[in-house]
Short mmCIF file of C-alpha atoms in Angstrom, two decimals:
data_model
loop_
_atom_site.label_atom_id
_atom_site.label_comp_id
_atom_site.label_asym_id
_atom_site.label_seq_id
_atom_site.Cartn_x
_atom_site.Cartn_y
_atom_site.Cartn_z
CA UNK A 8 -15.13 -41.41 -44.03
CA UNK A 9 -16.10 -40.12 -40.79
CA UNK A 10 -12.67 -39.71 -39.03
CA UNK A 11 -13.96 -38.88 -35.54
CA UNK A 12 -15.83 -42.43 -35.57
CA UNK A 13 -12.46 -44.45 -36.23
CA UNK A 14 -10.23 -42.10 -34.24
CA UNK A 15 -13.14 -43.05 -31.06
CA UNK A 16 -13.09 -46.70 -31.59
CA UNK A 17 -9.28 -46.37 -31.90
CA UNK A 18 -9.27 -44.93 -28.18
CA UNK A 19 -11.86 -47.28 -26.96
CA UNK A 20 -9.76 -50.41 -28.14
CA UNK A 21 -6.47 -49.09 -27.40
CA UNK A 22 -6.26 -46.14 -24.88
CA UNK A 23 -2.77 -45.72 -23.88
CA UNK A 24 -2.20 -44.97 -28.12
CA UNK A 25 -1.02 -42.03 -28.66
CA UNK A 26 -3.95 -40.62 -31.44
CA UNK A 27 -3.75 -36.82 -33.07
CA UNK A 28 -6.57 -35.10 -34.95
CA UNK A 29 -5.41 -32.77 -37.78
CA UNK A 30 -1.76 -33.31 -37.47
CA UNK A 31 0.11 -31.45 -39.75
CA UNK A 32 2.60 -33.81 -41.79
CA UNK A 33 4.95 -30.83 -42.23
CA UNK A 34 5.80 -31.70 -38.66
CA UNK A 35 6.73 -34.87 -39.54
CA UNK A 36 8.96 -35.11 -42.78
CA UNK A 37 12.99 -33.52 -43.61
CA UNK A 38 11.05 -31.55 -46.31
CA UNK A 39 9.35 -29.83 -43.64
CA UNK A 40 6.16 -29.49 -45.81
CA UNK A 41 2.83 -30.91 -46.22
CA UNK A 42 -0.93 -30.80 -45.01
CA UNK A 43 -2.85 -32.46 -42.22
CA UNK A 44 -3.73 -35.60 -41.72
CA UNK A 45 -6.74 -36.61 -39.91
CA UNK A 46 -5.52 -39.35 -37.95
CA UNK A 47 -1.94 -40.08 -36.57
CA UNK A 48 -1.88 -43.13 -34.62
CA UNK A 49 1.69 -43.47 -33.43
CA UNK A 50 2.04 -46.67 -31.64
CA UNK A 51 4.65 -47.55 -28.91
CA UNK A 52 4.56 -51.40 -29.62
CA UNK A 53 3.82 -54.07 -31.62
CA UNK A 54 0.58 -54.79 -29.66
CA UNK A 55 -0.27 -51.19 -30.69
CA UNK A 56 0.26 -51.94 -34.14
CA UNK A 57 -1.87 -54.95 -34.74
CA UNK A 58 -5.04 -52.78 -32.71
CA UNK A 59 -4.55 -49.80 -34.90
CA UNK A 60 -4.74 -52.34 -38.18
CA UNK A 61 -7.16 -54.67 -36.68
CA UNK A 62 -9.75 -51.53 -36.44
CA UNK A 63 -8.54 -49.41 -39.45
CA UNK A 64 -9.07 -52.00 -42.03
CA UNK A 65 -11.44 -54.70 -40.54
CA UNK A 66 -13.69 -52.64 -38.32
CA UNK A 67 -13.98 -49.68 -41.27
CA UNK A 68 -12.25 -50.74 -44.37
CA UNK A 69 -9.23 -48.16 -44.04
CA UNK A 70 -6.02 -48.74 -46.16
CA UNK A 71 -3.40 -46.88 -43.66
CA UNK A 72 -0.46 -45.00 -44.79
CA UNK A 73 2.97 -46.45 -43.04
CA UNK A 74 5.38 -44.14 -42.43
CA UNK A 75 8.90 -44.19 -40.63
CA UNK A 76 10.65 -40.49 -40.06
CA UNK A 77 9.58 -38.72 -43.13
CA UNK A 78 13.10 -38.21 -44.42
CA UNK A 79 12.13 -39.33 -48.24
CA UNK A 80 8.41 -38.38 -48.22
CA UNK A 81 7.09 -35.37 -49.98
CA UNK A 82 3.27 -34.83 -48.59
CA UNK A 83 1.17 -32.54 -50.60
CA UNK A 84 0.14 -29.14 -49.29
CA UNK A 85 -3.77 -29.87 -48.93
CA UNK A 86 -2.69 -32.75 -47.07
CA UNK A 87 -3.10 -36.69 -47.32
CA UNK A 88 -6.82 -37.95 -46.28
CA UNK A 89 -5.66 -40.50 -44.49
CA UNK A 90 -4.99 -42.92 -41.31
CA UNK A 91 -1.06 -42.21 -40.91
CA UNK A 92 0.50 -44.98 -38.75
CA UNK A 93 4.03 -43.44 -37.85
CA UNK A 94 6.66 -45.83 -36.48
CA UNK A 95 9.46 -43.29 -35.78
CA UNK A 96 10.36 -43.00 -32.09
CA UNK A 97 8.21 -46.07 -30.81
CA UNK A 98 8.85 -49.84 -31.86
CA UNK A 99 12.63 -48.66 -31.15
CA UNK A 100 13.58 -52.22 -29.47
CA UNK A 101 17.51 -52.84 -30.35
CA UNK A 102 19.25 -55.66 -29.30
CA UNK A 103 22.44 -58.43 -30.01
CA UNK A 104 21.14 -61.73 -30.06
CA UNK A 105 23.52 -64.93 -29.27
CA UNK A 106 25.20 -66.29 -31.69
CA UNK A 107 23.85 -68.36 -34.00
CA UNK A 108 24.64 -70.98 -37.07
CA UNK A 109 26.42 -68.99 -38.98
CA UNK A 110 29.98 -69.04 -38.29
CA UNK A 111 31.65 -65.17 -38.26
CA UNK A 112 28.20 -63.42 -38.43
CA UNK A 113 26.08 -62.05 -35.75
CA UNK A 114 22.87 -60.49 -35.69
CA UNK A 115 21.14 -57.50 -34.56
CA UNK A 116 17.39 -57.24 -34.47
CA UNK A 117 16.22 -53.64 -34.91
CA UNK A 118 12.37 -52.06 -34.19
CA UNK A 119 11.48 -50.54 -37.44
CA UNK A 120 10.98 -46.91 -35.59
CA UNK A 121 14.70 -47.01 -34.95
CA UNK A 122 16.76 -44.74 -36.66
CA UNK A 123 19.58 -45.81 -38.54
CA UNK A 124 22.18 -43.60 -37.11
CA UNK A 125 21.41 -45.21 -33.79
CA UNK A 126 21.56 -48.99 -35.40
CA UNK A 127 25.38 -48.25 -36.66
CA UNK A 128 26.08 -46.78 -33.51
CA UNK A 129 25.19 -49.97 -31.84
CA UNK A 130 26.52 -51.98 -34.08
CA UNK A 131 30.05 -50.17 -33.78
CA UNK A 132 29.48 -50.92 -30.12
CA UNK A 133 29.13 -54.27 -30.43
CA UNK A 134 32.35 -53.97 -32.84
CA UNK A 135 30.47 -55.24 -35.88
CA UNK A 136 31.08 -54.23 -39.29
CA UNK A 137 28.77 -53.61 -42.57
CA UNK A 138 26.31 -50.82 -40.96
CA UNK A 139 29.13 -48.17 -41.72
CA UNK A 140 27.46 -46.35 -44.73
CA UNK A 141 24.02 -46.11 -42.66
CA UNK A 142 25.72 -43.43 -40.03
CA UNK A 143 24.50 -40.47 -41.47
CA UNK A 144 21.50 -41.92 -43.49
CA UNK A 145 18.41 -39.67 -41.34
CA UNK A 146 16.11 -42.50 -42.00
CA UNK A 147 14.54 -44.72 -39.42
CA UNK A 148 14.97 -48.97 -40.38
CA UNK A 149 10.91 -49.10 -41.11
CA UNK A 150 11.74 -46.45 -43.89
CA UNK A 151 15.09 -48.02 -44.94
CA UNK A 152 14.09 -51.69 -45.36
CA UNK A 153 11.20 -50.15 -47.35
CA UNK A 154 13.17 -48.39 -49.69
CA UNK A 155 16.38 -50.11 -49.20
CA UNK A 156 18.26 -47.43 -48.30
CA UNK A 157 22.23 -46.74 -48.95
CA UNK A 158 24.70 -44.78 -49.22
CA UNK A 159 28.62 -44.86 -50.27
CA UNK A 160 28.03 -48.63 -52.05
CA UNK A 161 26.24 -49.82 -49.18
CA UNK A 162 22.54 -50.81 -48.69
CA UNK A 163 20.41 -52.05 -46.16
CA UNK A 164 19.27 -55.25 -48.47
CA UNK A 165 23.11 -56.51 -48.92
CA UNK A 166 22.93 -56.92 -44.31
CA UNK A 167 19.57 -57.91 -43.49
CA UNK A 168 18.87 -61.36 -42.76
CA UNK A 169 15.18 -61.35 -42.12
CA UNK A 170 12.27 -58.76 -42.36
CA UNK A 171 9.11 -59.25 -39.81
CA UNK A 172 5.50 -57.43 -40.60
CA UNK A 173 1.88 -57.54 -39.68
CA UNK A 174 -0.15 -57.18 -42.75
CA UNK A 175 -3.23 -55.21 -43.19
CA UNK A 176 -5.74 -56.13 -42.51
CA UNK A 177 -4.29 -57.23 -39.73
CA UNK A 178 -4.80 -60.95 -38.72
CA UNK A 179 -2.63 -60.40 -35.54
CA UNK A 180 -0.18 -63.11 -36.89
CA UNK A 181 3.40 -61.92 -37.81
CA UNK A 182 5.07 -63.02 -40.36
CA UNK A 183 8.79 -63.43 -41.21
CA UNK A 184 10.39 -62.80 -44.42
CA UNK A 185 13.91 -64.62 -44.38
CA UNK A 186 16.53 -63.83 -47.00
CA UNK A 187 13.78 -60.88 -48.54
CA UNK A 188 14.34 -59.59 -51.96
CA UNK A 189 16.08 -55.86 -52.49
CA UNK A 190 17.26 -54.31 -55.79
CA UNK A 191 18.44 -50.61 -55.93
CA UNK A 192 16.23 -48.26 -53.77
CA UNK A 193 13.35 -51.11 -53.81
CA UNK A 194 12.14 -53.77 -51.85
CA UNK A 195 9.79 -56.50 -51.91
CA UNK A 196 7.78 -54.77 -49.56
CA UNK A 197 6.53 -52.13 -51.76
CA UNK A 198 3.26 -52.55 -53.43
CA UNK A 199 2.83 -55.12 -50.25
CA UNK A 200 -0.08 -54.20 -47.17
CA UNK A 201 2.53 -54.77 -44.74
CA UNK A 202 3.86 -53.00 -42.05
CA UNK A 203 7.44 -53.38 -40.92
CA UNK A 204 7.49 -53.90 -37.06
CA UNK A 205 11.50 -55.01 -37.20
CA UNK A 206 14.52 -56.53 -38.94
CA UNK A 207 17.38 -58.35 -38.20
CA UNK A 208 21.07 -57.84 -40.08
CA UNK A 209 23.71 -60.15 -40.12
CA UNK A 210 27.15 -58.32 -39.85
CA UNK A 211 30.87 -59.42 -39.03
CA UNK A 212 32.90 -58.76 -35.98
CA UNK A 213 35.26 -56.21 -36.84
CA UNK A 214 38.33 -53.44 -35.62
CA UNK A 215 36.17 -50.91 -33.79
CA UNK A 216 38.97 -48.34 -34.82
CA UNK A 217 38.58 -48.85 -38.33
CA UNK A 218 34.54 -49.39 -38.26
CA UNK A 219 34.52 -45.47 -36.10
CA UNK A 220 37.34 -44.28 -39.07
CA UNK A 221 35.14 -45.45 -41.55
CA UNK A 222 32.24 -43.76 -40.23
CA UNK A 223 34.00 -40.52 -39.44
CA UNK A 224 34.95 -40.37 -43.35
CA UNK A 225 31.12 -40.80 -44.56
CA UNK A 226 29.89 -38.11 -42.13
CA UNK A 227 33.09 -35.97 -43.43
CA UNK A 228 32.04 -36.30 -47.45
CA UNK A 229 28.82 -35.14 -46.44
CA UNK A 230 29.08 -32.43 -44.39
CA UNK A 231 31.42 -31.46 -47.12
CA UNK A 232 29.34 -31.85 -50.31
CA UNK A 233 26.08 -32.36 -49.19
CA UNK A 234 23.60 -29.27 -47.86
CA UNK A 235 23.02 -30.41 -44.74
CA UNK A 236 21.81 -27.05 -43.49
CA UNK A 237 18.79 -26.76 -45.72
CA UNK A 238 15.52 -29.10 -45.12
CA UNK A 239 15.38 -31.84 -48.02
CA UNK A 240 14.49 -35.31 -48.41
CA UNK A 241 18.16 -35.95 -49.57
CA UNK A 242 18.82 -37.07 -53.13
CA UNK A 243 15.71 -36.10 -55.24
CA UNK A 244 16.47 -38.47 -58.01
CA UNK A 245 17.41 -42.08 -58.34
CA UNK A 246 20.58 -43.12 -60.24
CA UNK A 247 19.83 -43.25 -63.61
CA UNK A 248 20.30 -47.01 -65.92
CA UNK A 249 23.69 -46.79 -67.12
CA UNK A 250 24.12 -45.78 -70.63
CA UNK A 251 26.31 -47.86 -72.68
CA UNK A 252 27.68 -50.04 -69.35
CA UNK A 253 29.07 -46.63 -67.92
CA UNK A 254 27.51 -45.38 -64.59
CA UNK A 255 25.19 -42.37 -64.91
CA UNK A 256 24.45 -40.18 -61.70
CA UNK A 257 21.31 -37.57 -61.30
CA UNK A 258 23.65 -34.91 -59.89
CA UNK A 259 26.03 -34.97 -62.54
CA UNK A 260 23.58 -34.69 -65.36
CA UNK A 261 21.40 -31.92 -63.81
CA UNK A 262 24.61 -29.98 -63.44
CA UNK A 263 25.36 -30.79 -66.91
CA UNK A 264 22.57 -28.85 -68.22
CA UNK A 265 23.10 -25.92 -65.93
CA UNK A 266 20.53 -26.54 -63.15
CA UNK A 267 22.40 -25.56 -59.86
CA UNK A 268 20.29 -23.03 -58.22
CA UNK A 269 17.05 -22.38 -60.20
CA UNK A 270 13.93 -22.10 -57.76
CA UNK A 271 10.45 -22.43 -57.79
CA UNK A 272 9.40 -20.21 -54.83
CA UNK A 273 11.14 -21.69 -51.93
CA UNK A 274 12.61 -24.98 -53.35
CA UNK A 275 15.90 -24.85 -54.85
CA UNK A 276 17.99 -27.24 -56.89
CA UNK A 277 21.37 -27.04 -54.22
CA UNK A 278 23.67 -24.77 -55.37
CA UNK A 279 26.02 -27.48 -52.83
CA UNK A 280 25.06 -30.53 -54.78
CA UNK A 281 22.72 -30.42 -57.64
CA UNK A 282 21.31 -33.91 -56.75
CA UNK A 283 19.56 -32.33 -53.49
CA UNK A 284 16.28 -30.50 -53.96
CA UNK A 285 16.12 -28.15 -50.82
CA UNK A 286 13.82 -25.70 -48.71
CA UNK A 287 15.37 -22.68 -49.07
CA UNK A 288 12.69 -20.94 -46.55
CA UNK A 289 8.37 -21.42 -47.08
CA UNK A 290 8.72 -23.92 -50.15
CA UNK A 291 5.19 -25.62 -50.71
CA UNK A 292 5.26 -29.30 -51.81
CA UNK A 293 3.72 -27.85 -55.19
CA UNK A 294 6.91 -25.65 -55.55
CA UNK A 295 8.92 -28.96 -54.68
CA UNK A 296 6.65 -31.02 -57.25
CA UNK A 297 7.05 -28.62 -60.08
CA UNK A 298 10.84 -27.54 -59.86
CA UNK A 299 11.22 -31.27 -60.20
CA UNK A 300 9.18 -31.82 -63.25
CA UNK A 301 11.50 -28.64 -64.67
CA UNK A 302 14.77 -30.43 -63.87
CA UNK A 303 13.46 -34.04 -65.36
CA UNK A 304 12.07 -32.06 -68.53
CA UNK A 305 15.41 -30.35 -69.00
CA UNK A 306 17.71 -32.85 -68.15
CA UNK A 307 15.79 -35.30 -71.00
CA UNK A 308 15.39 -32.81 -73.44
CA UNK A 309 19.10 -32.11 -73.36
CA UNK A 310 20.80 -36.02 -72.35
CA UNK A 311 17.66 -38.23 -73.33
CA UNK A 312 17.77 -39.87 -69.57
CA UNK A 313 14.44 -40.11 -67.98
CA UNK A 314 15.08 -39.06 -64.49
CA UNK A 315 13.12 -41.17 -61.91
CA UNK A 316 12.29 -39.88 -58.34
CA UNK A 317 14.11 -41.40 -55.15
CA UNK A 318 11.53 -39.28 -52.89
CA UNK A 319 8.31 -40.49 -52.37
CA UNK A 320 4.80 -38.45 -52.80
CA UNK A 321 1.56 -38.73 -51.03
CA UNK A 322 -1.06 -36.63 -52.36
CA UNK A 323 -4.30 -36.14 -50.82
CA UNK A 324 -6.29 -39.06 -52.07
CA UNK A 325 -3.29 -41.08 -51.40
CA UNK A 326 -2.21 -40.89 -55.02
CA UNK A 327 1.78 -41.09 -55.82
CA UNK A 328 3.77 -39.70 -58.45
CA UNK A 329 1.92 -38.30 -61.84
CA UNK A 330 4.21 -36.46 -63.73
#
Protein backbone atom coordinates (compact mmCIF):
# COMPACT_ATOMS: atom_id res chain seq x y z
CA UNK A 1 0.00 0.00 0.00
CA UNK A 2 1.64 3.15 -0.65
CA UNK A 3 0.48 5.30 2.36
CA UNK A 4 1.87 8.65 1.19
CA UNK A 5 -0.45 8.28 -2.07
CA UNK A 6 -3.78 7.93 0.07
CA UNK A 7 -2.67 10.24 2.87
CA UNK A 8 -2.14 13.04 -0.51
CA UNK A 9 -5.42 12.38 -2.06
CA UNK A 10 -6.86 12.52 1.50
CA UNK A 11 -5.51 16.26 1.73
CA UNK A 12 -6.41 17.09 -1.78
CA UNK A 13 -10.17 16.05 -1.19
CA UNK A 14 -10.48 17.20 2.23
CA UNK A 15 -7.90 19.83 3.45
CA UNK A 16 -9.10 21.24 6.61
CA UNK A 17 -8.76 17.12 7.95
CA UNK A 18 -6.69 16.82 10.38
CA UNK A 19 -4.16 13.78 8.76
CA UNK A 20 -0.89 12.33 10.86
CA UNK A 21 1.89 10.21 9.36
CA UNK A 22 3.39 7.62 11.78
CA UNK A 23 1.26 8.32 14.72
CA UNK A 24 2.02 6.33 17.47
CA UNK A 25 -1.24 4.50 18.85
CA UNK A 26 0.33 4.44 22.33
CA UNK A 27 -0.77 8.05 22.26
CA UNK A 28 -4.02 7.16 21.76
CA UNK A 29 -5.32 4.19 24.00
CA UNK A 30 -5.74 3.87 28.38
CA UNK A 31 -3.15 1.04 27.86
CA UNK A 32 -0.80 3.57 26.83
CA UNK A 33 0.91 1.07 24.42
CA UNK A 34 1.15 0.23 20.88
CA UNK A 35 2.98 1.02 17.47
CA UNK A 36 2.42 3.51 14.69
CA UNK A 37 0.04 3.79 12.44
CA UNK A 38 0.54 5.21 9.11
CA UNK A 39 -2.42 7.20 8.71
CA UNK A 40 -4.68 8.94 11.39
CA UNK A 41 -7.39 10.76 9.83
CA UNK A 42 -9.29 12.34 12.69
CA UNK A 43 -12.27 14.03 11.34
CA UNK A 44 -14.19 17.00 12.93
CA UNK A 45 -17.59 16.14 11.18
CA UNK A 46 -19.67 13.97 9.55
CA UNK A 47 -18.80 15.53 6.14
CA UNK A 48 -15.22 14.54 7.14
CA UNK A 49 -16.20 11.15 7.67
CA UNK A 50 -17.92 10.21 4.49
CA UNK A 51 -14.51 11.95 2.43
CA UNK A 52 -12.11 9.94 4.48
CA UNK A 53 -14.35 6.56 3.55
CA UNK A 54 -15.30 7.70 0.18
CA UNK A 55 -11.33 7.76 -0.73
CA UNK A 56 -10.05 4.98 1.66
CA UNK A 57 -12.16 2.27 0.32
CA UNK A 58 -13.45 3.38 -3.17
CA UNK A 59 -10.55 5.41 -4.49
CA UNK A 60 -7.84 2.55 -3.05
CA UNK A 61 -9.62 -0.37 -1.64
CA UNK A 62 -8.69 0.39 2.16
CA UNK A 63 -10.71 -1.37 4.98
CA UNK A 64 -10.19 1.48 7.85
CA UNK A 65 -9.88 0.75 11.43
CA UNK A 66 -12.70 2.83 13.60
CA UNK A 67 -11.72 3.79 16.70
CA UNK A 68 -13.33 5.97 19.58
CA UNK A 69 -10.82 6.87 22.73
CA UNK A 70 -8.82 3.76 22.95
CA UNK A 71 -9.98 2.90 26.44
CA UNK A 72 -10.61 -1.04 25.53
CA UNK A 73 -8.08 -1.41 22.67
CA UNK A 74 -4.82 -3.19 23.07
CA UNK A 75 -2.58 -2.22 19.77
CA UNK A 76 0.37 -4.36 19.19
CA UNK A 77 3.89 -3.05 19.67
CA UNK A 78 5.03 -3.16 15.84
CA UNK A 79 2.01 -1.30 15.27
CA UNK A 80 -1.33 -1.74 13.15
CA UNK A 81 -0.74 -1.18 9.18
CA UNK A 82 -3.50 0.64 8.83
CA UNK A 83 -5.90 3.78 7.96
CA UNK A 84 -7.05 4.65 11.71
CA UNK A 85 -10.19 6.86 11.58
CA UNK A 86 -10.41 8.21 15.29
CA UNK A 87 -13.70 9.78 16.37
CA UNK A 88 -12.70 10.88 19.91
CA UNK A 89 -12.79 14.66 20.40
CA UNK A 90 -14.52 15.58 16.96
CA UNK A 91 -18.19 14.46 15.95
CA UNK A 92 -18.84 15.63 19.73
CA UNK A 93 -22.42 17.27 18.76
CA UNK A 94 -24.76 16.82 22.06
CA UNK A 95 -28.06 17.96 22.20
CA UNK A 96 -31.98 17.51 23.85
CA UNK A 97 -34.33 17.19 21.21
CA UNK A 98 -38.24 18.12 21.76
CA UNK A 99 -40.26 15.85 22.92
CA UNK A 100 -41.53 13.33 21.06
CA UNK A 101 -44.29 10.27 20.93
CA UNK A 102 -43.35 8.65 23.63
CA UNK A 103 -45.00 9.73 26.67
CA UNK A 104 -42.32 10.09 29.90
CA UNK A 105 -39.19 9.61 27.67
CA UNK A 106 -36.96 12.08 26.09
CA UNK A 107 -34.11 11.83 23.96
CA UNK A 108 -30.64 12.88 23.65
CA UNK A 109 -28.70 12.56 20.45
CA UNK A 110 -24.97 12.12 21.10
CA UNK A 111 -21.81 12.46 18.33
CA UNK A 112 -20.11 9.19 18.61
CA UNK A 113 -16.61 11.10 19.59
CA UNK A 114 -18.38 12.16 22.76
CA UNK A 115 -17.33 10.77 25.81
CA UNK A 116 -19.60 9.18 28.03
CA UNK A 117 -18.77 10.98 31.17
CA UNK A 118 -19.80 14.13 29.37
CA UNK A 119 -23.27 12.40 27.97
CA UNK A 120 -24.37 11.61 31.83
CA UNK A 121 -23.32 14.87 32.75
CA UNK A 122 -25.73 16.31 30.32
CA UNK A 123 -28.16 14.16 30.85
CA UNK A 124 -28.14 14.92 34.76
CA UNK A 125 -28.49 18.47 33.49
CA UNK A 126 -31.32 17.99 31.69
CA UNK A 127 -32.56 15.97 34.95
CA UNK A 128 -32.89 12.70 33.07
CA UNK A 129 -32.33 9.42 34.47
CA UNK A 130 -30.79 5.92 33.09
CA UNK A 131 -27.15 7.35 32.00
CA UNK A 132 -26.09 7.01 35.78
CA UNK A 133 -23.76 3.91 35.48
CA UNK A 134 -21.95 5.58 32.31
CA UNK A 135 -20.29 8.49 34.72
CA UNK A 136 -17.12 7.03 35.15
CA UNK A 137 -17.09 4.63 32.08
CA UNK A 138 -13.64 6.51 30.11
CA UNK A 139 -15.13 5.48 26.88
CA UNK A 140 -16.35 7.79 24.18
CA UNK A 141 -20.34 6.73 22.75
CA UNK A 142 -18.63 5.54 19.18
CA UNK A 143 -16.70 2.97 21.44
CA UNK A 144 -19.64 2.24 23.82
CA UNK A 145 -22.46 1.58 21.32
CA UNK A 146 -19.81 -0.66 19.69
CA UNK A 147 -19.18 -2.71 22.51
CA UNK A 148 -22.16 -1.92 24.51
CA UNK A 149 -20.61 -0.72 27.27
CA UNK A 150 -21.81 -0.89 31.18
CA UNK A 151 -21.19 -0.81 34.27
CA UNK A 152 -23.06 -1.41 37.83
CA UNK A 153 -26.18 -3.39 35.81
CA UNK A 154 -26.38 -0.78 33.35
CA UNK A 155 -25.58 -0.75 29.57
CA UNK A 156 -25.66 1.48 26.83
CA UNK A 157 -28.04 -1.07 24.65
CA UNK A 158 -30.92 -1.13 27.52
CA UNK A 159 -31.11 3.42 26.64
CA UNK A 160 -30.46 3.82 23.13
CA UNK A 161 -33.20 4.34 20.86
CA UNK A 162 -31.50 4.56 17.52
CA UNK A 163 -27.87 4.08 16.16
CA UNK A 164 -26.83 6.24 12.85
CA UNK A 165 -23.58 5.12 10.57
CA UNK A 166 -22.02 5.62 7.22
CA UNK A 167 -20.83 2.36 5.94
CA UNK A 168 -17.68 1.66 4.17
CA UNK A 169 -17.35 2.01 1.45
CA UNK A 170 -18.94 4.89 1.90
CA UNK A 171 -22.00 5.70 -0.35
CA UNK A 172 -22.44 9.12 1.45
CA UNK A 173 -26.00 7.96 2.54
CA UNK A 174 -26.58 7.48 6.35
CA UNK A 175 -28.36 5.10 7.63
CA UNK A 176 -30.43 4.66 10.83
CA UNK A 177 -30.66 1.68 12.90
CA UNK A 178 -33.87 2.04 15.19
CA UNK A 179 -34.41 -0.23 18.16
CA UNK A 180 -30.56 -1.96 17.25
CA UNK A 181 -29.72 -5.25 18.73
CA UNK A 182 -27.20 -5.44 22.02
CA UNK A 183 -26.42 -8.52 24.15
CA UNK A 184 -23.66 -8.39 26.89
CA UNK A 185 -20.52 -6.41 25.75
CA UNK A 186 -21.75 -6.87 21.92
CA UNK A 187 -23.54 -5.16 19.41
CA UNK A 188 -24.90 -5.59 16.11
CA UNK A 189 -22.41 -3.42 14.84
CA UNK A 190 -19.52 -5.64 15.19
CA UNK A 191 -18.45 -7.69 12.30
CA UNK A 192 -20.48 -4.68 10.39
CA UNK A 193 -18.29 -1.91 7.87
CA UNK A 194 -19.94 0.77 9.64
CA UNK A 195 -18.91 3.67 11.30
CA UNK A 196 -20.86 5.18 14.16
CA UNK A 197 -21.28 9.00 13.51
CA UNK A 198 -24.10 9.26 16.57
CA UNK A 199 -26.85 7.82 18.75
CA UNK A 200 -29.76 8.81 20.37
CA UNK A 201 -31.01 7.37 24.08
CA UNK A 202 -34.27 7.55 25.38
CA UNK A 203 -34.20 8.27 29.21
CA UNK A 204 -36.85 9.46 31.90
CA UNK A 205 -37.13 12.74 33.64
CA UNK A 206 -35.95 12.24 36.99
CA UNK A 207 -34.86 13.90 40.80
CA UNK A 208 -31.59 15.57 39.83
CA UNK A 209 -30.59 14.96 43.59
CA UNK A 210 -30.93 11.41 43.43
CA UNK A 211 -29.57 11.01 39.60
CA UNK A 212 -26.03 13.30 41.11
CA UNK A 213 -26.31 10.71 44.48
CA UNK A 214 -26.40 7.96 42.31
CA UNK A 215 -23.54 9.01 40.35
CA UNK A 216 -21.45 10.11 43.28
CA UNK A 217 -21.81 6.34 44.65
CA UNK A 218 -20.48 4.69 41.21
CA UNK A 219 -17.48 7.07 41.06
CA UNK A 220 -17.05 6.21 45.01
CA UNK A 221 -16.94 2.09 44.40
CA UNK A 222 -14.43 2.78 41.96
CA UNK A 223 -12.10 4.95 43.17
CA UNK A 224 -12.34 2.53 46.01
CA UNK A 225 -11.80 -0.88 44.37
CA UNK A 226 -10.75 -0.16 41.12
CA UNK A 227 -6.85 1.00 40.17
CA UNK A 228 -7.55 3.99 38.78
CA UNK A 229 -3.98 5.22 39.09
CA UNK A 230 -2.40 2.68 36.81
CA UNK A 231 -2.98 2.82 32.79
CA UNK A 232 -5.41 -0.18 31.77
CA UNK A 233 -8.10 -0.80 29.45
CA UNK A 234 -10.36 -1.55 32.54
CA UNK A 235 -11.72 -5.06 33.03
CA UNK A 236 -9.48 -7.47 30.98
CA UNK A 237 -11.99 -10.23 30.90
CA UNK A 238 -15.63 -10.58 30.13
CA UNK A 239 -18.04 -12.15 32.68
CA UNK A 240 -17.87 -15.59 32.35
CA UNK A 241 -21.48 -17.96 31.33
CA UNK A 242 -22.85 -18.77 34.57
CA UNK A 243 -22.20 -22.16 35.82
CA UNK A 244 -25.09 -24.03 37.05
CA UNK A 245 -27.59 -20.66 36.89
CA UNK A 246 -25.16 -18.96 39.49
CA UNK A 247 -23.27 -15.77 38.29
CA UNK A 248 -19.54 -16.24 37.64
CA UNK A 249 -17.20 -13.05 37.60
CA UNK A 250 -13.44 -12.91 35.96
CA UNK A 251 -12.11 -11.15 39.07
CA UNK A 252 -13.30 -13.52 41.46
CA UNK A 253 -11.98 -16.58 39.75
CA UNK A 254 -8.50 -15.19 38.89
CA UNK A 255 -8.22 -14.39 42.57
CA UNK A 256 -9.35 -17.77 43.28
CA UNK A 257 -6.37 -19.32 41.84
CA UNK A 258 -3.97 -16.87 43.36
CA UNK A 259 -3.30 -14.43 40.49
CA UNK A 260 -3.22 -10.91 42.20
CA UNK A 261 0.02 -9.42 41.29
CA UNK A 262 2.04 -11.73 38.96
CA UNK A 263 3.74 -9.64 36.04
CA UNK A 264 5.03 -10.08 32.82
CA UNK A 265 7.54 -7.18 32.55
CA UNK A 266 5.49 -4.15 33.08
CA UNK A 267 1.86 -5.52 33.04
CA UNK A 268 0.46 -6.64 36.19
CA UNK A 269 -2.66 -8.52 37.19
CA UNK A 270 -3.97 -5.48 39.96
CA UNK A 271 -3.01 -6.28 43.15
CA UNK A 272 -6.45 -3.59 43.71
CA UNK A 273 -8.76 -5.75 41.71
CA UNK A 274 -7.65 -8.85 40.03
CA UNK A 275 -10.11 -8.26 37.09
CA UNK A 276 -7.84 -5.15 35.88
CA UNK A 277 -4.73 -5.93 33.87
CA UNK A 278 -2.51 -2.74 34.42
CA UNK A 279 0.75 -0.81 33.25
CA UNK A 280 2.74 -0.88 36.03
CA UNK A 281 5.55 1.38 34.15
CA UNK A 282 7.07 0.36 30.18
CA UNK A 283 4.63 -2.74 29.71
CA UNK A 284 4.71 -3.76 25.89
CA UNK A 285 1.38 -4.98 24.42
CA UNK A 286 3.31 -8.46 24.11
CA UNK A 287 3.81 -8.37 27.96
CA UNK A 288 -0.03 -7.41 28.14
CA UNK A 289 -0.88 -10.29 25.51
CA UNK A 290 1.03 -12.96 27.28
CA UNK A 291 0.27 -12.28 31.09
CA UNK A 292 -3.23 -12.71 29.77
CA UNK A 293 -2.85 -15.99 28.07
CA UNK A 294 -1.09 -17.03 31.74
CA UNK A 295 -4.16 -15.94 33.72
CA UNK A 296 -6.81 -17.69 31.10
CA UNK A 297 -4.47 -20.92 31.14
CA UNK A 298 -4.47 -20.96 34.92
CA UNK A 299 -7.72 -19.94 35.73
CA UNK A 300 -9.09 -23.08 33.25
CA UNK A 301 -6.73 -25.46 34.31
CA UNK A 302 -7.79 -24.93 37.90
CA UNK A 303 -12.03 -23.88 37.51
CA UNK A 304 -12.59 -25.29 33.85
CA UNK A 305 -14.03 -21.60 32.76
CA UNK A 306 -12.70 -20.41 29.52
CA UNK A 307 -12.00 -16.84 30.16
CA UNK A 308 -12.94 -14.58 27.16
CA UNK A 309 -11.36 -11.07 26.60
CA UNK A 310 -13.47 -7.76 27.15
CA UNK A 311 -10.37 -5.72 25.56
CA UNK A 312 -9.98 -5.62 22.10
CA UNK A 313 -6.58 -6.36 19.98
CA UNK A 314 -5.33 -4.98 16.79
CA UNK A 315 -2.28 -6.51 15.57
CA UNK A 316 -0.35 -5.33 12.75
CA UNK A 317 -2.07 -6.90 9.82
CA UNK A 318 -5.22 -5.98 11.48
CA UNK A 319 -5.60 -9.45 12.94
CA UNK A 320 -7.61 -9.80 16.47
CA UNK A 321 -7.32 -12.13 19.17
CA UNK A 322 -5.30 -15.66 18.56
CA UNK A 323 -4.73 -17.21 21.64
Amino acid sequence: MDWNKLYDRLKARAPALELRREEPMSRHTSFQVGGPAPIMALPKNEDEVQQVLSVAALEFGVKPFFMGRGTNLLVSDAGADLLVIKAYDGLNRLELLPEGEWPGHRTITAGSGVSLARLAGFALECGLTGLEFAQGIPGSVGGGVYMNAGAYGGELGQVISSVSCVSCPSEEDVREYINPQFSYRHSQFQGQDDFILRASFSLKPGDPAEIRAKMDDFSQRRREKQPLEYPSAGSTFKRPTPVDGKPVYAAALIDQCGLKGIAVGGAQVSEKHAGFIVNCGGATCDDIVTLMAQVRERVFRETGVTLEPEVRYLGKEGEQWNF
